[in-house]
Coordinates of C-alpha atoms in Angstrom, one line a residue:
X1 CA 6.7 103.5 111.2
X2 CA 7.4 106.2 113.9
X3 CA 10.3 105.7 115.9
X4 CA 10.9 107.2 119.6
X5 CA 12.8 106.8 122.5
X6 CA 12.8 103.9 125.3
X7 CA 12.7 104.2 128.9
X8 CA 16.1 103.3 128.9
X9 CA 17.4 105.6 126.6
X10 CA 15.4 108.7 128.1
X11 CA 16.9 108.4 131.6
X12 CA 20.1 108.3 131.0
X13 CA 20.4 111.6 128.7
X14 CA 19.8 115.2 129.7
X15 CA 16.9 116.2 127.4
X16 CA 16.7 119.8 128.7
X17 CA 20.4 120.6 126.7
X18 CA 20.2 123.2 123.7
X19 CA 23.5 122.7 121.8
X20 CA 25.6 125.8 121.0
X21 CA 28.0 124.9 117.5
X22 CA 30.6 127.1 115.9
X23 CA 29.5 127.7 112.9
X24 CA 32.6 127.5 111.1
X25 CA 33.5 123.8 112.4
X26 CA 30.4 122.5 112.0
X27 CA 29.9 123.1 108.4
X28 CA 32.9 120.7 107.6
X29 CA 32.1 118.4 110.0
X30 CA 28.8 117.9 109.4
X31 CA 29.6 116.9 106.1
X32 CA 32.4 114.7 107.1
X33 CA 30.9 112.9 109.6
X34 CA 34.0 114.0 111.6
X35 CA 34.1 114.1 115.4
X36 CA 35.8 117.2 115.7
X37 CA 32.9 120.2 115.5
X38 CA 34.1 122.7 118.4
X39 CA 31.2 122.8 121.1
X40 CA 30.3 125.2 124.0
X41 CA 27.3 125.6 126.3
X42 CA 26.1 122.2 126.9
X43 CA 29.7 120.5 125.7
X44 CA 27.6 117.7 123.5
X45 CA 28.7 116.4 120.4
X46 CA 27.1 118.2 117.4
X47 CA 27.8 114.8 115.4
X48 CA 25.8 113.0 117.6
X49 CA 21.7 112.9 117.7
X50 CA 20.1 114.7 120.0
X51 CA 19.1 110.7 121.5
X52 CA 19.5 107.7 120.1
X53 CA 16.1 107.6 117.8
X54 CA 15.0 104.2 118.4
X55 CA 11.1 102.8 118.6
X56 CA 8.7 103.1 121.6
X57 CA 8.6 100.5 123.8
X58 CA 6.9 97.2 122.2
X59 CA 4.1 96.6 125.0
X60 CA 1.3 94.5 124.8
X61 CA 0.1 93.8 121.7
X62 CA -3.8 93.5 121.5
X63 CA -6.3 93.5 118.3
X64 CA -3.2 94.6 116.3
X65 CA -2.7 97.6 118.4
X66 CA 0.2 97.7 121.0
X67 CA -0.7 98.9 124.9
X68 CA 1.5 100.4 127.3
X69 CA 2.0 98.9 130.9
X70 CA 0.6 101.9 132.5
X71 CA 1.9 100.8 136.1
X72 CA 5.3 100.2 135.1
X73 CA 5.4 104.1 133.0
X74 CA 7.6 106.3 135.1
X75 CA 5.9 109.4 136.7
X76 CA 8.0 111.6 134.6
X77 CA 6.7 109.9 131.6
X78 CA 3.3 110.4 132.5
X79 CA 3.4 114.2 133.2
X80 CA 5.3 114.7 129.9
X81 CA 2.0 113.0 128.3
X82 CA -0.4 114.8 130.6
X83 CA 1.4 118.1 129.5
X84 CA 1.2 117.2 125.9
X85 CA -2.4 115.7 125.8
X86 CA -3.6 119.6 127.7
X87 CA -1.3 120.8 124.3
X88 CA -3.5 118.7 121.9
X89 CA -6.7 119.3 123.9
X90 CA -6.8 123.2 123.3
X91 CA -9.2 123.0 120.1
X92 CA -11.9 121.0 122.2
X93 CA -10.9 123.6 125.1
X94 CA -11.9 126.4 122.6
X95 CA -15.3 125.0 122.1
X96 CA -15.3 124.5 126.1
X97 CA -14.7 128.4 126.6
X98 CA -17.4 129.6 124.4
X99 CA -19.8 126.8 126.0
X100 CA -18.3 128.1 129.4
X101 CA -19.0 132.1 128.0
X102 CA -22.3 131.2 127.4
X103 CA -23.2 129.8 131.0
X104 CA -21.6 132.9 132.9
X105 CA -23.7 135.2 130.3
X106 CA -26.4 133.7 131.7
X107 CA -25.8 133.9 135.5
X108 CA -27.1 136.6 137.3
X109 CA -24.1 137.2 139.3
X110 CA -21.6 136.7 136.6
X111 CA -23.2 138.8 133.5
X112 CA -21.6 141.8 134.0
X113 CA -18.6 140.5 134.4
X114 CA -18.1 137.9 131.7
X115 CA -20.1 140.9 129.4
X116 CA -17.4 143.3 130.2
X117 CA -14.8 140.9 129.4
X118 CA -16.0 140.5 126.0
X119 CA -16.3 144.0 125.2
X120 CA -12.6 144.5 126.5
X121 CA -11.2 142.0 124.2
X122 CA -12.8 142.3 120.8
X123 CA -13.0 145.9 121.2
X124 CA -10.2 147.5 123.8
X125 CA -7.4 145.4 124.3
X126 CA -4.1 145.7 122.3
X127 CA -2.5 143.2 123.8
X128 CA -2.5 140.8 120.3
X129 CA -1.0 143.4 118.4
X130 CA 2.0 144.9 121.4
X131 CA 2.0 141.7 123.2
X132 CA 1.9 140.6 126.6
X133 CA 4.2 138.1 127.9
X134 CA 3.3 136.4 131.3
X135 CA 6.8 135.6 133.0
X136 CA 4.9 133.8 135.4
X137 CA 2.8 131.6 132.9
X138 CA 6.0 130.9 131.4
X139 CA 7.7 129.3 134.5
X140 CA 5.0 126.6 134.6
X141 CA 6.4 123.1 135.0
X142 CA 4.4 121.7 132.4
X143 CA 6.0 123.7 129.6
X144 CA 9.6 122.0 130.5
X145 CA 7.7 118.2 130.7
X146 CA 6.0 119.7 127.2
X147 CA 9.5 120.1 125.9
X148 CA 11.1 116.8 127.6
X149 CA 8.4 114.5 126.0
X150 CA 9.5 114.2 122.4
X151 CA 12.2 115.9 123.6
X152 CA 12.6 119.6 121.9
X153 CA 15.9 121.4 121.5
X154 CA 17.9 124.2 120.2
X155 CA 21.0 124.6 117.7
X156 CA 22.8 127.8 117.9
X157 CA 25.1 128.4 114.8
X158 CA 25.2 132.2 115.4
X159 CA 25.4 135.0 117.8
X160 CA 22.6 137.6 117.7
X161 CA 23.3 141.0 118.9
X162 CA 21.0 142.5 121.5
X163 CA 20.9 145.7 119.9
X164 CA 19.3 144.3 116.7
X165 CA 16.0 143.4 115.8
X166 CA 15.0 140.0 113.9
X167 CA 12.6 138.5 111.7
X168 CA 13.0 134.3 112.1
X169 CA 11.6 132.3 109.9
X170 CA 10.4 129.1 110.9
X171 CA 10.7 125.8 108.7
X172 CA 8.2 123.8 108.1
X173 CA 5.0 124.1 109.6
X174 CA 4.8 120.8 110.2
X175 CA 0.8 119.6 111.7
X176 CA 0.5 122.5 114.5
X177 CA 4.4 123.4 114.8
X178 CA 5.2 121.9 118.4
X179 CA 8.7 123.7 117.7
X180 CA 7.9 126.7 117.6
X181 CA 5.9 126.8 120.4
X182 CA 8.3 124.7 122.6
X183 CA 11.1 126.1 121.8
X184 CA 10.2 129.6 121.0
X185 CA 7.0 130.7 122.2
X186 CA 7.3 129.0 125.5
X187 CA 11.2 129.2 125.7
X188 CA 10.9 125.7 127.3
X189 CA 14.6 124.6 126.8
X190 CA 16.1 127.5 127.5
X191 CA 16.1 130.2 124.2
X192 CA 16.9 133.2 126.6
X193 CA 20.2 131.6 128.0
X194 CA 21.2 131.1 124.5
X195 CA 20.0 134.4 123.2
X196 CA 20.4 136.7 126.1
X197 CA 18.9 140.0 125.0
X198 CA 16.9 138.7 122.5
X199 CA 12.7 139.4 123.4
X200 CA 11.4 137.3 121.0
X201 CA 7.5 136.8 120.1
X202 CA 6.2 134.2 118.0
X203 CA 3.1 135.3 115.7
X204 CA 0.3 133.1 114.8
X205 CA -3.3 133.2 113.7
X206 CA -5.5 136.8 114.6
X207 CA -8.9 134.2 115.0
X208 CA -7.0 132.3 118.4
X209 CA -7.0 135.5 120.2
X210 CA -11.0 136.0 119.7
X211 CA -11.3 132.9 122.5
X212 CA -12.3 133.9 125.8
X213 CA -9.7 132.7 128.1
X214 CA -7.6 130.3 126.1
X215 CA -6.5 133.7 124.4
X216 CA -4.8 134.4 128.1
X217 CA -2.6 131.3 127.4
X218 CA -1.4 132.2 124.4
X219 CA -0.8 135.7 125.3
X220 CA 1.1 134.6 128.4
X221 CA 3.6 132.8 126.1
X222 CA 4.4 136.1 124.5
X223 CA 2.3 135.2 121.3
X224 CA 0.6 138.0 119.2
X225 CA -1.4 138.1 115.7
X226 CA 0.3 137.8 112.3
X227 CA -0.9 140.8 110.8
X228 CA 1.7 143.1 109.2
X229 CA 0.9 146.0 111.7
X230 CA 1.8 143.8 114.7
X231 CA 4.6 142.8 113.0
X232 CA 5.7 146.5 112.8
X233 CA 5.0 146.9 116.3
X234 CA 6.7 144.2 117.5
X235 CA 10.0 144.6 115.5
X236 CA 10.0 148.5 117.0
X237 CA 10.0 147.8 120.6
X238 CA 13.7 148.7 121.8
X239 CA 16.9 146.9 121.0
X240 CA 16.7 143.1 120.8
X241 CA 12.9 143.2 119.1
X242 CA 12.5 139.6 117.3
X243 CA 9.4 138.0 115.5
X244 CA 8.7 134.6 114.7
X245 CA 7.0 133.7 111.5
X246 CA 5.9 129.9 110.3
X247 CA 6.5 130.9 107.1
X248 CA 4.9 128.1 105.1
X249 CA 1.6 128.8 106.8
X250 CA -1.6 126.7 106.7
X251 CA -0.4 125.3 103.2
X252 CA 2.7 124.1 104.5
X253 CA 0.8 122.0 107.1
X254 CA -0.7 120.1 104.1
X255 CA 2.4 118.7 103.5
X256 CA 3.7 117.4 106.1
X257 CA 4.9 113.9 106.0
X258 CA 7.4 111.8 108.1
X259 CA 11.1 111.9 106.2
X260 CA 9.9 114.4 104.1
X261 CA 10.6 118.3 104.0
X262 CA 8.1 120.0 102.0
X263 CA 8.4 124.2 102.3
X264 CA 6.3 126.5 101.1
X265 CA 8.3 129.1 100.1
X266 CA 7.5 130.7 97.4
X267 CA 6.3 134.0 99.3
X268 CA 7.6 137.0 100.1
X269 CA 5.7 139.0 102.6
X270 CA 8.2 138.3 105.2
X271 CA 11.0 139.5 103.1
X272 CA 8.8 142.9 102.9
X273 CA 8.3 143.2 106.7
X274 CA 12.3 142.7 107.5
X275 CA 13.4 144.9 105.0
X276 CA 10.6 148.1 105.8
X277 CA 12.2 147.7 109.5
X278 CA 15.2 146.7 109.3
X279 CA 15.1 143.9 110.5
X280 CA 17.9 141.0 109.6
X281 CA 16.2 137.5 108.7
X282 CA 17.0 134.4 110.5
X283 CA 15.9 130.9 109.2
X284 CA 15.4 128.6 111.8
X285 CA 15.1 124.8 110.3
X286 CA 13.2 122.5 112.4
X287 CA 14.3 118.2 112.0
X288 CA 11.7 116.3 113.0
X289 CA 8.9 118.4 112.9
X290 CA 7.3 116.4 110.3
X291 CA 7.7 113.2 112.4
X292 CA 5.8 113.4 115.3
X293 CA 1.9 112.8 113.4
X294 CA 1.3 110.2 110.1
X295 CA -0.7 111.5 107.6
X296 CA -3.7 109.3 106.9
X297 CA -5.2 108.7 103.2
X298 CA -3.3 110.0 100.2
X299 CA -2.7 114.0 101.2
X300 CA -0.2 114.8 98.2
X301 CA -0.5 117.3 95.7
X302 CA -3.5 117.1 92.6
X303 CA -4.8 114.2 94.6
X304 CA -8.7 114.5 95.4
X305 CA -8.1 115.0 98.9
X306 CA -6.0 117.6 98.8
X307 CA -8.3 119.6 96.5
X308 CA -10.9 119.2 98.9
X309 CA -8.6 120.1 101.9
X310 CA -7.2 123.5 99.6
X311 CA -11.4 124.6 99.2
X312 CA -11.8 124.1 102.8
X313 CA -8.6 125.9 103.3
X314 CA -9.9 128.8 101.2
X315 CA -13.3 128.3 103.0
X316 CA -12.2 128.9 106.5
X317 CA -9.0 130.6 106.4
X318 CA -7.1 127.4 108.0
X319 CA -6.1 123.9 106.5
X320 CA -7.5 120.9 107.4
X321 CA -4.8 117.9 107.4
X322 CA -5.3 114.6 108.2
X323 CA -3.4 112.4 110.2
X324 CA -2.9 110.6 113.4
X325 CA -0.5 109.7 116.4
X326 CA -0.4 107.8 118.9
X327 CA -3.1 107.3 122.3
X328 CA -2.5 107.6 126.0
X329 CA -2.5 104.3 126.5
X330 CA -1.2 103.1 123.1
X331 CA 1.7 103.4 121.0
X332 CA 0.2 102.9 117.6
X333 CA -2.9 105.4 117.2
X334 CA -4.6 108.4 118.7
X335 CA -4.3 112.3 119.1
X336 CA -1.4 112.8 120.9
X337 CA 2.0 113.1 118.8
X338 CA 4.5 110.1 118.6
X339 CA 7.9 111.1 121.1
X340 CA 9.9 111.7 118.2
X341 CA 13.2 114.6 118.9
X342 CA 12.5 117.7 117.0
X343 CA 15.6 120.4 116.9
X344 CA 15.5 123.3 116.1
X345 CA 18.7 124.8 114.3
X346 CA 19.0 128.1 114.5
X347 CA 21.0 129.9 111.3
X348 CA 23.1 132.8 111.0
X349 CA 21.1 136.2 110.8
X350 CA 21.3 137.5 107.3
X351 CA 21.4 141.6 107.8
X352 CA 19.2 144.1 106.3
X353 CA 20.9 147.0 103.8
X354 CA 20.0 150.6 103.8
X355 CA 16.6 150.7 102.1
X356 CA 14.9 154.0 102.3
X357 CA 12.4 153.9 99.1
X358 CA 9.2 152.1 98.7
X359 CA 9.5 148.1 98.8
X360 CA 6.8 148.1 96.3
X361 CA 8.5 149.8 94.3
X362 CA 10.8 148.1 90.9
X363 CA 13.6 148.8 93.4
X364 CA 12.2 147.8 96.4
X365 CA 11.1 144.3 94.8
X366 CA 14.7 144.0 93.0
X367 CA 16.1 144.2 96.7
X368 CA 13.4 141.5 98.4
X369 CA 13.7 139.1 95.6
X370 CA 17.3 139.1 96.2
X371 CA 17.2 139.1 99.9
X372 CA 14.4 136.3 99.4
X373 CA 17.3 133.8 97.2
X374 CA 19.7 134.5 100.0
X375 CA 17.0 133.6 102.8
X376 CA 16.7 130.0 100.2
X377 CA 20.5 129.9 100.1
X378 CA 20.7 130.3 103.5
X379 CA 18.1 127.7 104.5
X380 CA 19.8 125.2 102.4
X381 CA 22.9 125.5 104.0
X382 CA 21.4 124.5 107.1
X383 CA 19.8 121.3 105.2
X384 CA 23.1 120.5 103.8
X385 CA 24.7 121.0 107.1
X386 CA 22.5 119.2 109.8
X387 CA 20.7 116.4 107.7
X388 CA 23.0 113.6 108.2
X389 CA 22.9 114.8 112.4
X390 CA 19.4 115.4 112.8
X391 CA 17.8 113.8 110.5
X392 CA 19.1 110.8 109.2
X393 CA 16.1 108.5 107.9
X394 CA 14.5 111.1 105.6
X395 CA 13.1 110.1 102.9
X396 CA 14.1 112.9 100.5
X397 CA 15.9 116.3 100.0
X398 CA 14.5 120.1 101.1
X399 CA 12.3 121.0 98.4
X400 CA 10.8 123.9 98.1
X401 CA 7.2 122.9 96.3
X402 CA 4.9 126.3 96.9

């Protein structure tokens, strides 16, 4: 059963705050259940949820399905779902810009045009690989309602210098990782108050940026490609460079199940990429990312679905999972993700040594294999820290399963 917020509940709590934690006080007290972690920025309680997680609103229940009084919704709960539903929309709107590509190819006064536009961006344009944030784009009101639906927020258990440079790593992957786009990509609740200094980009498949137009959006938000020469560039910009990586990939996505949190980890690119630029890792752990879509049919590990999903995988370059949420009008199924909170906690940055041979070399794989177990170490301790506040009806430990 997913469980979200009620009306009640989501208008009497600010959920645009990002929590800032000493790190020292909230290791103890997160273990203890004690009320006494040392708080600053927004002033909330670390020990405290986010919300109170409690289920949607019961509605009207009709051919075992239960229905929302649309009249009674508040506005602000209907642009929240408006701005998610454009969110879950964009792989129909991908099929939309090519159908769209195709008609303004064929109109006289538009071929030149739309013609030159497609030989600028598969064959002249950078902009993937340096990056091109749109502050303007960003400002847009329906990233904050994106942000405020579920709701999304930040946990800060470090400072990060501005004249560093970062890898994060992002944990899991969960079904299209709403985290790390809200909170990250977007900056919808506030990532560059917290982290002043900090230019951060958030890398994600090279095949989205070959999509007239809907390339533009993702651009805006200061995404680029995730191959290792963009990460190069990106990390080399100036003092404050930062990179976001979903670590656990298209595989990860495949296991992602409410209560559950599955990581692929097992890899150690990333590791590679830090170390050749010096750049200190930060793992960012993400509760509730898993909790937002239901998987549908039996997706675990050796079962015949998920060897069919893995071919298709290998196939196509991009997994395939299978799930649900819940409707616009409905509460029970659909496309649009269940309003579950996801926060993201935000670890302490793990610094770089002095490296200067080959990471490829016995050496160099000596040093990332033992940068790689205190990246592990490091992402426990946030599990082992934040479980019983964030995420209190899991269903299992962190387990690290690829």
């Amino acid at each position: 059963m997913s469980v979200e917020y009620s009306d009640t509940d989501r208008d009497e709590i600010d959920l645009s705050l990002n929590h800032e934690i000493d790190e020292t006080s909230s290791s103890s007290s997160a273990t203890n259940g004690a009320d006494n972690n040392n708080t600053t920025g927004s002033g909330v309680d670390a020990n405290a949820p986010v919300a109170p997680v409690v289920e949607e609103s019961t509605g009207q229940r009709f051919i075992g399905v239960r229905w929302s009084d649309f009249l009674t919704v508040p506005l602000q709960r209907r642009l929240q779902t408006l701005a998610v539903l454009g969110f879950v929309l964009m792989p129909f709107g991908h099929i939309l810009s090519w159908v769209a590509t195709y008609w303004l190819l064929l109109f006289p006064l538009t071929t030149l045009p739309m013609a030159a536009y497609l030989i600028f961006i598969f064959f002249f344009d950078k902009s993937p690989s340096n990056g091109r944030r749109s502050p303007w784009l960003r400002g847009f009101s329906c990233f904050f309602h994106f942000c405020n639906y579920f709701p999304l927020s930040i946990v800060k258990t470090a400072e990060l210098d501005p004249n560093g440079k970062y890898l994060f790593g992002y944990h899991p992957h969960g079904i299209i990782s709403i985290g790390a786009l809200g909170n990250f990509a977007f900056q919808g609740t506030g990532f560059g108050d917290l982290f002043p200094g900090i230019d951060l980009r958030v890398a994600t498949l090279p095949l989205n940026f070959k999509v007239p137009f809907m390339r533009e959006i993702l651009l805006g938000g200061g995404a680029v490609d995730s191959n290792f020469n963009t990460c190069c560039n990106v990390l080399n910009r100036g003092p404050g460079s930062a990179l976001m990586l979903v670590v656990g990939g298209a595989a990860e996505s495949l296991d992602a199940r409410p209560g559950v949190m599955d990581l692929t980890l097992k890899r150690y690119g990333f590791v590679r990429v830090a170390l050749q630029n010096g750049a200190s890792l930060v793992p960012v752990l993400s509760f509730g990312e898993n909790d937002v879509y239901t998987e549908v049919l039996d997706q675990s590990r050796g079962s015949r679905t998920r060897r069919i999903q893995e071919t298709i995988q290998k196939w196509l370059g991009f997994a395939t999972p299978l799930f649900h949420g819940r409707g616009i009008l409905n509460y029970d199924f659909g496309l649009l993700p269940f309003r579950h909170p996801i926060v993201s906690v935000v670890g302490k940055p793990i610094p770089m040594p002095k490296f200067e041979g080959s990471v490829n070399s016995p050496e160099g794989l000596a040093v990332v294999q033992d940068l790689h177990q205190q990246y592990v170490t490091a992402l426990q301790a946030l599990w082992d820290n934040y479980k019983d506040i964030y995420y209190r009806k899991r269903r299992g430990s962190l387990n690290i399963v690829g």
